[in-house]
Each structure stands twice: as structure tokens, then as C-alpha cells.
C-alpha positions as a printed NumPy array, in Angstrom:
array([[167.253,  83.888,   5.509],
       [166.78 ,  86.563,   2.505],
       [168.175,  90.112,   3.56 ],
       [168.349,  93.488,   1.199],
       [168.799,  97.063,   2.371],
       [166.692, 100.1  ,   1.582],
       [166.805, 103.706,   1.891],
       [164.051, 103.407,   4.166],
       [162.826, 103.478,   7.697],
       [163.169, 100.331,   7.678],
       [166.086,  99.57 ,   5.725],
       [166.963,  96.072,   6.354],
       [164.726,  93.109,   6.22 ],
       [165.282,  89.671,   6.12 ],
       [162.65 ,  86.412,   5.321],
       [162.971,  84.103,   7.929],
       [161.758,  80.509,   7.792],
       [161.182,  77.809,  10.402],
       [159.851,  74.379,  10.606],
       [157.188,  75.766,  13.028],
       [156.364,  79.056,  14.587],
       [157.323,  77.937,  18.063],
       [160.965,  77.637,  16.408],
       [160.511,  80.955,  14.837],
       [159.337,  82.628,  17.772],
       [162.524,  81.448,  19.312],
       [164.928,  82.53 ,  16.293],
       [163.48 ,  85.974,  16.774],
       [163.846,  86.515,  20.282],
       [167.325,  85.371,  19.683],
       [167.771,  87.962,  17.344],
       [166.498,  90.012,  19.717],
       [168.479,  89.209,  22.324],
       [171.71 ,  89.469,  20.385],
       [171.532,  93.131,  18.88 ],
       [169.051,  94.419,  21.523],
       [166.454,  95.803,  19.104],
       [162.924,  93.88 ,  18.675],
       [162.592,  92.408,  15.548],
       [159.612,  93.438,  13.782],
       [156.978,  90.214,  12.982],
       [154.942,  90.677,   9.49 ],
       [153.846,  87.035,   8.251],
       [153.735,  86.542,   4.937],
       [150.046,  86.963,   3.787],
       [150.454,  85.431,   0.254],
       [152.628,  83.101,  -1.313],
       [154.201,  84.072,  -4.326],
       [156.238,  81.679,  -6.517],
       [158.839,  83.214,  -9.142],
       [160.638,  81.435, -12.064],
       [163.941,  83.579, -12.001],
       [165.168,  80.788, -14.563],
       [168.832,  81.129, -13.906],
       [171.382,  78.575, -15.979],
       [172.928,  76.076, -14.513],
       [174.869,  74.87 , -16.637],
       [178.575,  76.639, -17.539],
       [178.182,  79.007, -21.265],
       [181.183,  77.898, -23.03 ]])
């Protein structure tokens, strides 16, 4: 899971993945269940894939 905070309404999110959405309907009412708030569900729409091209090798 991806989380960032915002000076928002909403100011924390988080991208959640499962292997199914049975198992992600079940991660979320766990989430639920632990902090007592309902999380709120917006599937991704559109894929997006981003080359952040970070080194991995060590700069000597």
C-alpha cells in the first residue's frame, strides 16, 4: 500500500492492491473495523505506468 498526506478533506489516501476484490473487500472492512471510520472505495479507472528511472547502482 502507497499512502501520502494532503492538506485536504481528505488528507490521507493510500493504493491498496489485492489478488481479487473479494480479498480487497475484506482488507477494507478490516480497516474499517480497526480505526472505526469507513474507508472510502474509488477504483482505479485508468492505469498509468511511470518510468521514475531511479539508480540502482551505488555513485562512487
Amino acid at each position: 500500500a502507497e499512502m501520502c498526506i494532503r492538506d485536504t478533506r481528505y488528507n490521507l489516501w493510500f493504493v491498496l492492491t489485492a489478488g481479487d476484490r473479494a480479498q480487497l473487500d475484506r482488507v477494507l472492512a478490516e480497516i474499517a473495523a480497526d480505526t472505526g471510520l469507513q474507508p472510502l472505495d474509488l477504483p482505479m479507472q485508468e492505469a498509468y505506468c511511470i518510468d521514475l528511472a531511479f539508480p540502482l547502482e551505488a555513485s562512487r
